Amino acid sequence: TASYEAMWERLGLDLEAHASLLEVLGKFYGDIYLSQQGRLRGMEYLDFVLSEIHGLRIRELEEAKAQGRKVIGTFCVFVPEEIVWAADAIQVGLCAGAEAGTEAAEKILPRNTCALIKSFVGFKLARLCPFTESCDMVVGETTCDGKKKAYEIFSDYAPVYVMEIPQMKRDSDRALWKAEVLRFKRAVEDLTGREVTAERLREAIRLINRRRRVLQRLNRLRAARPVPISGRDVLLINQVSFYDDPDRFTQKVDELCDELEEKVRRGEGVADGAARVLLSGCPMAVPNWKLPYIIESSGAVVVGEESCIGTRNTRDLVDEGGTTLDEMLDAVVDRYMKIDCACFTPNTERLEHIVDLARGLDVKGVIHYGLSFCQPYAMESFKVERALRDAGIPMLSIETDYSMEDVEQLKTRVEAFVEMI
Ligand code: BJ8
């Protein structure tokens, strides 16, 4: 830690508050992750990345910046990552899953704002996040009203650029989205001084597809019986995918998958007799491991995450068949239009995806997770429940935030659900 202090100071972090955040995080990680038995050797890489969460990767960003590269932060899987990498910039996810900074956030945001928004604003105000402080551009987007309006406030503190995300999926919405992707491309080109050429975009499309493919492979393997890896571990891998170097990450997770494949072949599992469940709903940003931990200490095991830190982000690839720049941009536009976020209306694809996923993974039930005050997912949970009921699959709806106050109460509800299914 000592060797990073100068760097954190340069970034303007509140060193004391930051040190206590890392301490809490370390303890939390030890309890939830390191306490697991029989983990894959490949998880050592993830343990290492987590132990270095504000260290090594930040140093890499610093070095890249010294060479003239730019860092672009995002909060939503709608931001087309291929454009960023094609302009030789580095993208990092900034969504935060910790309560630290909430007090600061509540001074400029209403209290009844979802925890994810409060967390990223709070991390900025309390000067706790070296990723945020490393960004040359922070990309917001018009998804839910909470985020949309929070970026107006956030722009007083950081260089914010906002993309307009359509709310429907008609031809006119696709045209709007294409215009927005082109506008974003120009903004990124202006920032980096690098042109997005056909050749660079082709490479970026392949790079990010490779990362999606390895996560798809992980998801196929973890669906085995018995379950060969905990849901917590897979969630962590997904979380790390948002800020690790994509090439290195893909290689490491591929190695982990080789090991996992062996484990599946030997028929070894991690949770004998546990009920298989699917998690569905709002994203779980690092270090938000509360609910998966509760579920996996209540006689169940998570075998899938229908969320943006999960299959919503890895299910669709960008078509690699395009040869001209415009064809490739169209492929990018089309791939992102498939995202089934609850901010869309109607959003029937999501209902179909959840039922398909639940059936394909052969789960006993679905746990729908909504962050308190998140209207899009709370509203949609009623439709999700109905679609699942029609398919004969029980669902438990959980609304919570990042605090630990409701842990016991949630545990009681989850245990009752697991017993019932
Ligand atoms: S594509 S899910 S990453 S918008 S939880 S801030 S919706 S009030 S995060 Fe999301 Fe993009 Fe959609 Fe995915 Fe608002 Fe709800 Fe909070 Fe949310």
Short mmCIF file of C-alpha atoms and ligand atoms in Angstrom, two decimals:
data_model
loop_
_atom_site.label_atom_id
_atom_site.label_comp_id
_atom_site.label_asym_id
_atom_site.label_seq_id
_atom_site.Cartn_x
_atom_site.Cartn_y
_atom_site.Cartn_z
CA THR A 1 0.00 0.00 0.00
CA ALA A 2 2.76 2.41 0.96
CA SER A 3 4.17 2.34 -2.57
CA TYR A 4 0.86 3.56 -3.96
CA GLU A 5 0.29 6.40 -1.53
CA ALA A 6 2.11 8.98 -3.61
CA MET A 7 0.00 8.00 -6.60
CA TRP A 8 -3.24 8.27 -4.61
CA GLU A 9 -2.13 11.63 -3.32
CA ARG A 10 -1.39 12.83 -6.85
CA LEU A 11 -4.90 11.77 -7.81
CA GLY A 12 -6.27 13.87 -4.98
CA LEU A 13 -7.77 11.08 -2.89
CA ASP A 14 -8.68 11.60 0.73
CA LEU A 15 -5.93 9.29 1.97
CA GLU A 16 -7.34 8.62 5.40
CA ALA A 17 -10.88 7.83 4.26
CA HIS A 18 -9.47 5.80 1.39
CA ALA A 19 -7.32 3.72 3.74
CA SER A 20 -10.32 2.83 5.87
CA LEU A 21 -12.35 1.96 2.75
CA LEU A 22 -9.63 -0.48 1.65
CA GLU A 23 -9.52 -1.97 5.11
CA VAL A 24 -13.26 -2.61 5.20
CA LEU A 25 -13.15 -3.97 1.67
CA GLY A 26 -10.30 -6.34 2.55
CA LYS A 27 -12.19 -7.73 5.51
CA PHE A 28 -15.42 -8.07 3.54
CA TYR A 29 -13.56 -9.88 0.78
CA GLY A 30 -11.91 -12.22 3.25
CA ASP A 31 -15.27 -13.15 4.81
CA ILE A 32 -17.17 -13.59 1.58
CA TYR A 33 -14.55 -14.89 -0.82
CA LEU A 34 -11.45 -16.27 0.83
CA SER A 35 -13.52 -18.31 3.28
CA GLN A 36 -14.83 -20.52 0.44
CA GLN A 37 -13.56 -24.11 0.28
CA GLY A 38 -12.12 -25.80 -2.79
CA ARG A 39 -11.92 -22.78 -5.05
CA LEU A 40 -10.32 -22.97 -8.46
CA ARG A 41 -6.63 -22.13 -8.70
CA GLY A 42 -7.61 -19.67 -11.41
CA MET A 43 -9.41 -17.55 -8.80
CA GLU A 44 -6.00 -16.56 -7.44
CA TYR A 45 -5.77 -14.10 -10.30
CA LEU A 46 -9.07 -12.53 -9.26
CA ASP A 47 -7.96 -12.45 -5.62
CA PHE A 48 -4.81 -10.69 -6.77
CA VAL A 49 -6.71 -8.16 -8.88
CA LEU A 50 -9.03 -7.45 -5.98
CA SER A 51 -6.15 -7.07 -3.52
CA GLU A 52 -4.69 -4.56 -5.98
CA ILE A 53 -8.02 -2.95 -6.80
CA HIS A 54 -6.78 0.61 -6.39
CA GLY A 55 -3.12 -0.20 -6.94
CA LEU A 56 -1.72 -1.99 -9.93
CA ARG A 57 -4.48 -1.22 -12.41
CA ILE A 58 -4.39 2.46 -11.48
CA ARG A 59 -0.64 2.44 -11.98
CA GLU A 60 -1.18 0.92 -15.42
CA LEU A 61 -3.64 3.69 -16.24
CA GLU A 62 -1.12 6.24 -15.03
CA GLU A 63 1.56 4.76 -17.27
CA ALA A 64 -0.78 4.70 -20.25
CA LYS A 65 -1.69 8.32 -19.63
CA ALA A 66 1.98 9.26 -19.47
CA GLN A 67 2.23 7.85 -22.99
CA GLY A 68 -0.60 10.07 -24.12
CA ARG A 69 -3.49 7.60 -23.90
CA LYS A 70 -6.84 8.71 -22.47
CA VAL A 71 -9.06 7.02 -19.88
CA ILE A 72 -12.82 7.01 -20.32
CA GLY A 73 -15.16 6.07 -17.47
CA THR A 74 -18.67 4.67 -17.93
CA PHE A 75 -21.72 3.73 -15.88
CA CYS A 76 -23.74 1.74 -18.33
CA VAL A 77 -23.18 -1.17 -20.70
CA PHE A 78 -24.77 0.92 -23.43
CA VAL A 79 -21.58 2.89 -24.01
CA PRO A 80 -20.01 1.25 -27.08
CA GLU A 81 -16.68 0.11 -25.79
CA GLU A 82 -15.39 -0.78 -29.25
CA ILE A 83 -15.27 2.92 -30.17
CA VAL A 84 -13.19 3.72 -27.11
CA TRP A 85 -10.59 1.01 -27.71
CA ALA A 86 -10.50 1.75 -31.45
CA ALA A 87 -9.40 5.29 -30.57
CA ASP A 88 -6.66 3.79 -28.40
CA ALA A 89 -8.32 4.98 -25.20
CA ILE A 90 -8.96 2.79 -22.16
CA GLN A 91 -12.45 2.20 -20.82
CA VAL A 92 -13.21 1.57 -17.16
CA GLY A 93 -16.55 0.94 -15.48
CA LEU A 94 -17.20 3.37 -12.66
CA CYS A 95 -20.37 1.99 -11.10
CA ALA A 96 -19.80 1.55 -7.44
CA GLY A 97 -21.29 -0.93 -5.03
CA ALA A 98 -20.27 0.43 -1.66
CA GLU A 99 -21.95 2.66 0.86
CA ALA A 100 -18.91 4.84 1.55
CA GLY A 101 -19.57 8.38 0.42
CA THR A 102 -23.36 8.14 0.79
CA GLU A 103 -23.42 10.90 3.36
CA ALA A 104 -21.60 13.26 0.99
CA ALA A 105 -23.89 12.24 -1.88
CA GLU A 106 -27.03 12.95 0.11
CA LYS A 107 -25.99 16.59 0.42
CA ILE A 108 -26.53 17.08 -3.31
CA LEU A 109 -28.96 14.26 -4.19
CA PRO A 110 -32.34 13.34 -2.77
CA ARG A 111 -32.15 10.61 -0.15
CA ASN A 112 -34.57 8.45 -2.10
CA THR A 113 -32.09 7.88 -4.91
CA CYS A 114 -30.89 4.40 -5.79
CA ALA A 115 -27.70 3.26 -4.05
CA LEU A 116 -25.78 2.85 -7.28
CA ILE A 117 -26.17 6.52 -8.14
CA LYS A 118 -25.47 7.67 -4.60
CA SER A 119 -22.39 5.51 -4.58
CA PHE A 120 -20.75 6.89 -7.71
CA VAL A 121 -21.56 10.46 -6.76
CA GLY A 122 -20.47 9.82 -3.18
CA PHE A 123 -17.17 8.28 -4.25
CA LYS A 124 -16.45 11.39 -6.26
CA LEU A 125 -17.40 13.88 -3.56
CA ALA A 126 -15.59 11.98 -0.83
CA ARG A 127 -12.54 11.52 -3.12
CA LEU A 128 -12.43 7.75 -2.70
CA CYS A 129 -12.16 6.35 -6.21
CA PRO A 130 -8.87 6.47 -8.11
CA PHE A 131 -10.63 5.18 -11.25
CA THR A 132 -12.94 8.19 -11.32
CA GLU A 133 -10.02 10.50 -10.66
CA SER A 134 -8.05 8.97 -13.54
CA CYS A 135 -10.74 9.69 -16.13
CA ASP A 136 -10.28 12.19 -18.94
CA MET A 137 -13.93 11.77 -19.87
CA VAL A 138 -16.86 10.32 -17.97
CA VAL A 139 -19.73 9.09 -20.11
CA GLY A 140 -23.25 9.37 -18.79
CA GLU A 141 -26.39 8.26 -20.56
CA THR A 142 -30.11 8.92 -20.60
CA THR A 143 -31.31 5.62 -19.18
CA CYS A 144 -33.27 5.98 -15.94
CA ASP A 145 -34.32 9.42 -14.70
CA GLY A 146 -32.13 9.12 -11.63
CA LYS A 147 -28.94 8.66 -13.61
CA LYS A 148 -29.93 11.17 -16.25
CA LYS A 149 -30.41 13.95 -13.72
CA ALA A 150 -27.48 12.87 -11.55
CA TYR A 151 -25.09 13.44 -14.47
CA GLU A 152 -26.16 17.08 -14.60
CA ILE A 153 -24.96 17.40 -11.02
CA PHE A 154 -21.94 15.19 -11.59
CA SER A 155 -20.81 17.44 -14.43
CA ASP A 156 -19.95 20.12 -11.86
CA TYR A 157 -17.23 17.78 -10.61
CA ALA A 158 -16.04 15.76 -13.61
CA PRO A 159 -15.72 16.05 -17.42
CA VAL A 160 -19.08 14.48 -18.28
CA TYR A 161 -20.28 13.58 -21.78
CA VAL A 162 -23.85 12.30 -22.07
CA MET A 163 -25.17 9.88 -24.70
CA GLU A 164 -28.83 9.82 -25.51
CA ILE A 165 -30.13 6.27 -25.27
CA PRO A 166 -33.45 5.60 -27.00
CA GLN A 167 -36.31 4.33 -24.88
CA MET A 168 -37.99 2.28 -27.59
CA LYS A 169 -36.78 0.06 -30.42
CA ARG A 170 -38.47 1.33 -33.58
CA ASP A 171 -36.56 2.25 -36.76
CA SER A 172 -36.53 5.89 -35.72
CA ASP A 173 -34.96 4.92 -32.39
CA ARG A 174 -32.26 2.98 -34.16
CA ALA A 175 -31.56 6.04 -36.33
CA LEU A 176 -31.25 8.16 -33.20
CA TRP A 177 -28.91 5.62 -31.65
CA LYS A 178 -26.74 5.48 -34.74
CA ALA A 179 -26.45 9.27 -34.73
CA GLU A 180 -25.47 9.12 -31.07
CA VAL A 181 -22.82 6.47 -31.71
CA LEU A 182 -21.35 8.65 -34.48
CA ARG A 183 -21.42 11.71 -32.22
CA PHE A 184 -19.66 9.68 -29.51
CA LYS A 185 -17.06 8.51 -32.02
CA ARG A 186 -16.27 12.12 -32.90
CA ALA A 187 -16.06 13.12 -29.24
CA VAL A 188 -13.67 10.27 -28.50
CA GLU A 189 -11.61 11.10 -31.57
CA ASP A 190 -11.42 14.73 -30.45
CA LEU A 191 -10.33 13.70 -26.98
CA THR A 192 -7.70 11.23 -28.08
CA GLY A 193 -6.54 12.85 -31.31
CA ARG A 194 -6.80 9.38 -32.85
CA GLU A 195 -9.08 8.57 -35.71
CA VAL A 196 -11.31 5.48 -35.51
CA THR A 197 -10.35 3.74 -38.74
CA ALA A 198 -11.86 0.55 -40.16
CA GLU A 199 -8.75 -1.37 -39.22
CA ARG A 200 -8.69 -0.16 -35.61
CA LEU A 201 -12.41 -0.69 -35.18
CA ARG A 202 -12.11 -4.24 -36.53
CA GLU A 203 -9.44 -4.99 -33.94
CA ALA A 204 -11.48 -3.45 -31.14
CA ILE A 205 -14.58 -5.41 -32.13
CA ARG A 206 -12.57 -8.62 -32.00
CA LEU A 207 -10.96 -7.69 -28.70
CA ILE A 208 -14.25 -7.07 -26.93
CA ASN A 209 -15.96 -10.04 -28.58
CA ARG A 210 -13.16 -12.27 -27.29
CA ARG A 211 -13.83 -11.04 -23.79
CA ARG A 212 -17.57 -11.66 -24.21
CA ARG A 213 -16.90 -15.14 -25.61
CA VAL A 214 -14.77 -16.19 -22.69
CA LEU A 215 -17.50 -15.07 -20.30
CA GLN A 216 -20.01 -17.03 -22.37
CA ARG A 217 -17.75 -20.06 -22.03
CA LEU A 218 -17.61 -19.53 -18.28
CA ASN A 219 -21.40 -19.36 -18.16
CA ARG A 220 -21.78 -22.57 -20.13
CA LEU A 221 -19.38 -24.43 -17.85
CA ARG A 222 -20.80 -23.18 -14.59
CA ALA A 223 -24.23 -24.46 -15.63
CA ALA A 224 -23.03 -28.05 -15.09
CA ARG A 225 -24.38 -30.41 -12.47
CA PRO A 226 -22.99 -30.43 -9.85
CA VAL A 227 -22.28 -26.70 -9.93
CA PRO A 228 -18.49 -26.36 -10.29
CA ILE A 229 -18.03 -22.72 -9.19
CA SER A 230 -19.90 -20.45 -6.80
CA GLY A 231 -22.11 -17.68 -8.12
CA ARG A 232 -20.11 -15.24 -6.04
CA ASP A 233 -16.93 -16.14 -7.88
CA VAL A 234 -18.59 -15.74 -11.28
CA LEU A 235 -20.05 -12.39 -10.23
CA LEU A 236 -16.57 -11.24 -9.22
CA ILE A 237 -15.16 -12.29 -12.59
CA ASN A 238 -17.89 -10.27 -14.32
CA GLN A 239 -17.21 -7.28 -12.09
CA VAL A 240 -13.49 -7.36 -12.78
CA SER A 241 -14.17 -7.50 -16.54
CA PHE A 242 -15.23 -3.86 -16.31
CA TYR A 243 -11.84 -2.47 -15.45
CA ASP A 244 -9.15 -5.03 -16.08
CA ASP A 245 -7.07 -4.99 -19.26
CA PRO A 246 -9.31 -6.89 -21.73
CA ASP A 247 -6.57 -8.99 -23.31
CA ARG A 248 -5.06 -10.13 -20.04
CA PHE A 249 -8.48 -10.70 -18.50
CA THR A 250 -9.60 -12.87 -21.41
CA GLN A 251 -6.48 -14.98 -21.22
CA LYS A 252 -6.74 -15.47 -17.46
CA VAL A 253 -10.43 -16.36 -17.55
CA ASP A 254 -9.77 -18.74 -20.43
CA GLU A 255 -7.21 -20.54 -18.27
CA LEU A 256 -9.69 -20.62 -15.42
CA CYS A 257 -12.24 -22.14 -17.80
CA ASP A 258 -9.77 -24.91 -18.76
CA GLU A 259 -9.49 -25.75 -15.10
CA LEU A 260 -13.24 -25.56 -14.69
CA GLU A 261 -13.74 -27.90 -17.63
CA GLU A 262 -11.52 -30.47 -15.91
CA LYS A 263 -13.49 -30.07 -12.73
CA VAL A 264 -16.76 -30.60 -14.58
CA ARG A 265 -15.28 -33.71 -16.22
CA ARG A 266 -14.38 -35.10 -12.81
CA GLY A 267 -17.90 -34.34 -11.63
CA GLU A 268 -16.78 -32.13 -8.75
CA GLY A 269 -19.11 -29.50 -7.34
CA VAL A 270 -18.99 -26.69 -4.82
CA ALA A 271 -22.43 -26.79 -3.29
CA ASP A 272 -23.75 -30.30 -2.73
CA GLY A 273 -27.50 -30.42 -2.62
CA ALA A 274 -27.91 -26.65 -2.91
CA ALA A 275 -30.92 -25.34 -4.84
CA ARG A 276 -29.98 -23.79 -8.19
CA VAL A 277 -31.25 -20.23 -8.55
CA LEU A 278 -31.02 -17.48 -11.13
CA LEU A 279 -30.42 -13.88 -10.06
CA SER A 280 -32.14 -11.27 -12.17
CA GLY A 281 -32.42 -7.50 -12.14
CA CYS A 282 -30.26 -4.50 -11.31
CA PRO A 283 -26.50 -4.57 -11.77
CA MET A 284 -24.28 -5.54 -8.83
CA ALA A 285 -21.23 -3.31 -9.00
CA VAL A 286 -18.09 -4.22 -7.09
CA PRO A 287 -18.05 -4.70 -4.05
CA ASN A 288 -21.76 -5.39 -3.87
CA TRP A 289 -21.70 -9.08 -2.92
CA LYS A 290 -24.35 -8.92 -0.22
CA LEU A 291 -27.24 -10.77 -1.80
CA PRO A 292 -25.25 -13.54 -3.54
CA TYR A 293 -23.51 -14.18 -0.24
CA ILE A 294 -26.82 -14.37 1.60
CA ILE A 295 -28.25 -16.70 -1.04
CA GLU A 296 -25.22 -18.95 -1.00
CA SER A 297 -25.29 -19.18 2.79
CA SER A 298 -28.96 -20.16 2.71
CA GLY A 299 -28.82 -23.53 0.95
CA ALA A 300 -28.86 -22.23 -2.63
CA VAL A 301 -26.28 -21.59 -5.32
CA VAL A 302 -26.46 -18.91 -8.00
CA VAL A 303 -26.03 -20.40 -11.48
CA GLY A 304 -26.76 -17.33 -13.58
CA GLU A 305 -26.97 -13.54 -13.43
CA GLU A 306 -29.53 -11.92 -15.69
CA SER A 307 -28.10 -8.46 -15.24
CA CYS A 308 -25.70 -5.98 -16.79
CA ILE A 309 -22.97 -7.45 -14.62
CA GLY A 310 -23.86 -10.80 -16.10
CA THR A 311 -25.49 -12.14 -19.24
CA ARG A 312 -27.06 -8.86 -20.41
CA ASN A 313 -23.53 -7.69 -21.07
CA THR A 314 -22.12 -10.87 -22.59
CA ARG A 315 -24.99 -12.47 -24.48
CA ASP A 316 -24.69 -10.56 -27.77
CA LEU A 317 -21.57 -10.22 -29.89
CA VAL A 318 -20.87 -7.56 -32.51
CA ASP A 319 -21.08 -9.14 -35.97
CA GLU A 320 -17.55 -9.47 -37.31
CA GLY A 321 -18.51 -9.73 -40.97
CA GLY A 322 -18.31 -6.00 -41.84
CA THR A 323 -15.43 -4.76 -44.00
CA THR A 324 -16.03 -1.03 -44.35
CA LEU A 325 -16.02 1.37 -41.41
CA ASP A 326 -19.72 2.08 -41.92
CA GLU A 327 -20.64 -1.61 -41.94
CA MET A 328 -18.73 -2.12 -38.72
CA LEU A 329 -20.37 0.89 -37.10
CA ASP A 330 -23.75 -0.52 -38.10
CA ALA A 331 -22.83 -3.82 -36.51
CA VAL A 332 -21.91 -2.00 -33.30
CA VAL A 333 -25.16 -0.03 -33.37
CA ASP A 334 -27.24 -3.19 -33.87
CA ARG A 335 -25.51 -5.13 -31.13
CA TYR A 336 -26.16 -2.43 -28.54
CA MET A 337 -29.79 -2.03 -29.62
CA LYS A 338 -30.37 -5.60 -28.41
CA ILE A 339 -29.74 -4.68 -24.77
CA ASP A 340 -32.91 -5.42 -22.83
CA CYS A 341 -32.62 -2.88 -20.02
CA ALA A 342 -35.76 -2.11 -18.05
CA CYS A 343 -35.42 1.51 -19.21
CA PHE A 344 -36.99 0.41 -22.53
CA THR A 345 -40.66 0.24 -23.26
CA PRO A 346 -41.96 -2.25 -24.08
CA ASN A 347 -39.27 -4.65 -22.97
CA THR A 348 -40.78 -8.04 -23.65
CA GLU A 349 -37.44 -9.50 -24.85
CA ARG A 350 -36.22 -9.39 -21.29
CA LEU A 351 -39.14 -11.50 -20.08
CA GLU A 352 -38.40 -14.07 -22.78
CA HIS A 353 -34.70 -14.07 -21.97
CA ILE A 354 -35.33 -14.65 -18.27
CA VAL A 355 -37.68 -17.56 -18.88
CA ASP A 356 -35.27 -19.11 -21.42
CA LEU A 357 -32.34 -18.65 -19.09
CA ALA A 358 -34.22 -20.10 -16.11
CA ARG A 359 -35.23 -23.14 -18.16
CA GLY A 360 -31.83 -23.58 -19.79
CA LEU A 361 -30.07 -23.46 -16.44
CA ASP A 362 -32.68 -25.73 -14.91
CA VAL A 363 -33.15 -23.54 -11.85
CA LYS A 364 -35.61 -24.13 -9.06
CA GLY A 365 -36.38 -20.45 -8.74
CA VAL A 366 -35.47 -16.91 -9.65
CA ILE A 367 -34.49 -14.18 -7.20
CA HIS A 368 -35.30 -10.76 -8.61
CA TYR A 369 -33.04 -8.09 -7.24
CA GLY A 370 -34.01 -4.45 -7.36
CA LEU A 371 -32.14 -1.59 -5.78
CA SER A 372 -34.43 0.45 -3.54
CA PHE A 373 -35.85 3.44 -5.43
CA CYS A 374 -35.07 1.90 -8.84
CA GLN A 375 -38.37 2.32 -10.62
CA PRO A 376 -37.64 0.63 -13.95
CA TYR A 377 -36.67 -2.70 -12.38
CA ALA A 378 -39.24 -2.54 -9.59
CA MET A 379 -42.06 -1.92 -12.07
CA GLU A 380 -40.82 -4.60 -14.41
CA SER A 381 -40.49 -7.18 -11.63
CA PHE A 382 -44.26 -7.66 -11.70
CA LYS A 383 -44.14 -8.67 -15.34
CA VAL A 384 -41.13 -10.87 -14.70
CA GLU A 385 -42.95 -12.64 -11.92
CA ARG A 386 -45.99 -13.22 -14.12
CA ALA A 387 -43.92 -14.55 -17.02
CA LEU A 388 -42.12 -16.92 -14.66
CA ARG A 389 -45.36 -18.00 -12.99
CA ASP A 390 -46.77 -18.87 -16.40
CA ALA A 391 -43.66 -20.98 -16.97
CA GLY A 392 -44.09 -22.67 -13.59
CA ILE A 393 -41.00 -21.09 -12.04
CA PRO A 394 -41.26 -19.43 -8.60
CA MET A 395 -39.77 -15.99 -8.02
CA LEU A 396 -38.75 -14.06 -4.94
CA SER A 397 -38.57 -10.30 -5.26
CA ILE A 398 -35.93 -8.56 -3.15
CA GLU A 399 -35.49 -4.82 -2.85
CA THR A 400 -32.46 -3.63 -0.98
CA ASP A 401 -29.51 -1.24 -1.00
CA TYR A 402 -25.86 -1.41 0.04
CA SER A 403 -26.37 -1.19 3.78
CA MET A 404 -25.93 -4.22 6.03
CA GLU A 405 -28.91 -3.42 8.20
CA ASP A 406 -31.32 -5.78 6.50
CA VAL A 407 -29.00 -8.79 6.19
CA GLU A 408 -30.79 -10.89 8.81
CA GLN A 409 -34.19 -10.06 7.45
CA LEU A 410 -33.12 -10.89 3.89
CA LYS A 411 -31.61 -14.14 5.07
CA THR A 412 -34.89 -15.16 6.63
CA ARG A 413 -36.79 -14.41 3.43
CA VAL A 414 -34.26 -16.16 1.19
CA GLU A 415 -34.15 -19.23 3.44
CA ALA A 416 -37.94 -19.46 3.41
CA PHE A 417 -37.94 -19.22 -0.39
CA VAL A 418 -35.21 -21.83 -0.78
CA GLU A 419 -37.09 -24.19 1.48
CA MET A 420 -40.24 -23.75 -0.53
CA ILE A 421 -38.75 -24.33 -4.01
S1 BJ8 B 1 -28.34 -0.99 -19.45
S2 BJ8 B 1 -29.46 -1.71 -16.14
S3 BJ8 B 1 -26.17 -0.48 -16.76
S4 BJ8 B 1 -29.07 1.61 -17.21
S5 BJ8 B 1 -30.42 0.63 -10.46
S6 BJ8 B 1 -29.14 3.62 -11.81
S7 BJ8 B 1 -31.73 1.80 -13.55
S8 BJ8 B 1 -32.41 3.55 -10.55
S9 BJ8 B 1 -28.23 0.69 -13.69
FE1 BJ8 B 1 -28.22 0.09 -15.83
FE2 BJ8 B 1 -27.40 0.62 -18.27
FE3 BJ8 B 1 -29.81 -0.35 -17.88
FE4 BJ8 B 1 -27.71 -1.86 -17.53
FE5 BJ8 B 1 -31.28 3.71 -12.46
FE6 BJ8 B 1 -32.22 1.52 -11.43
FE7 BJ8 B 1 -30.35 2.82 -10.14
FE8 BJ8 B 1 -29.81 1.58 -12.44
#
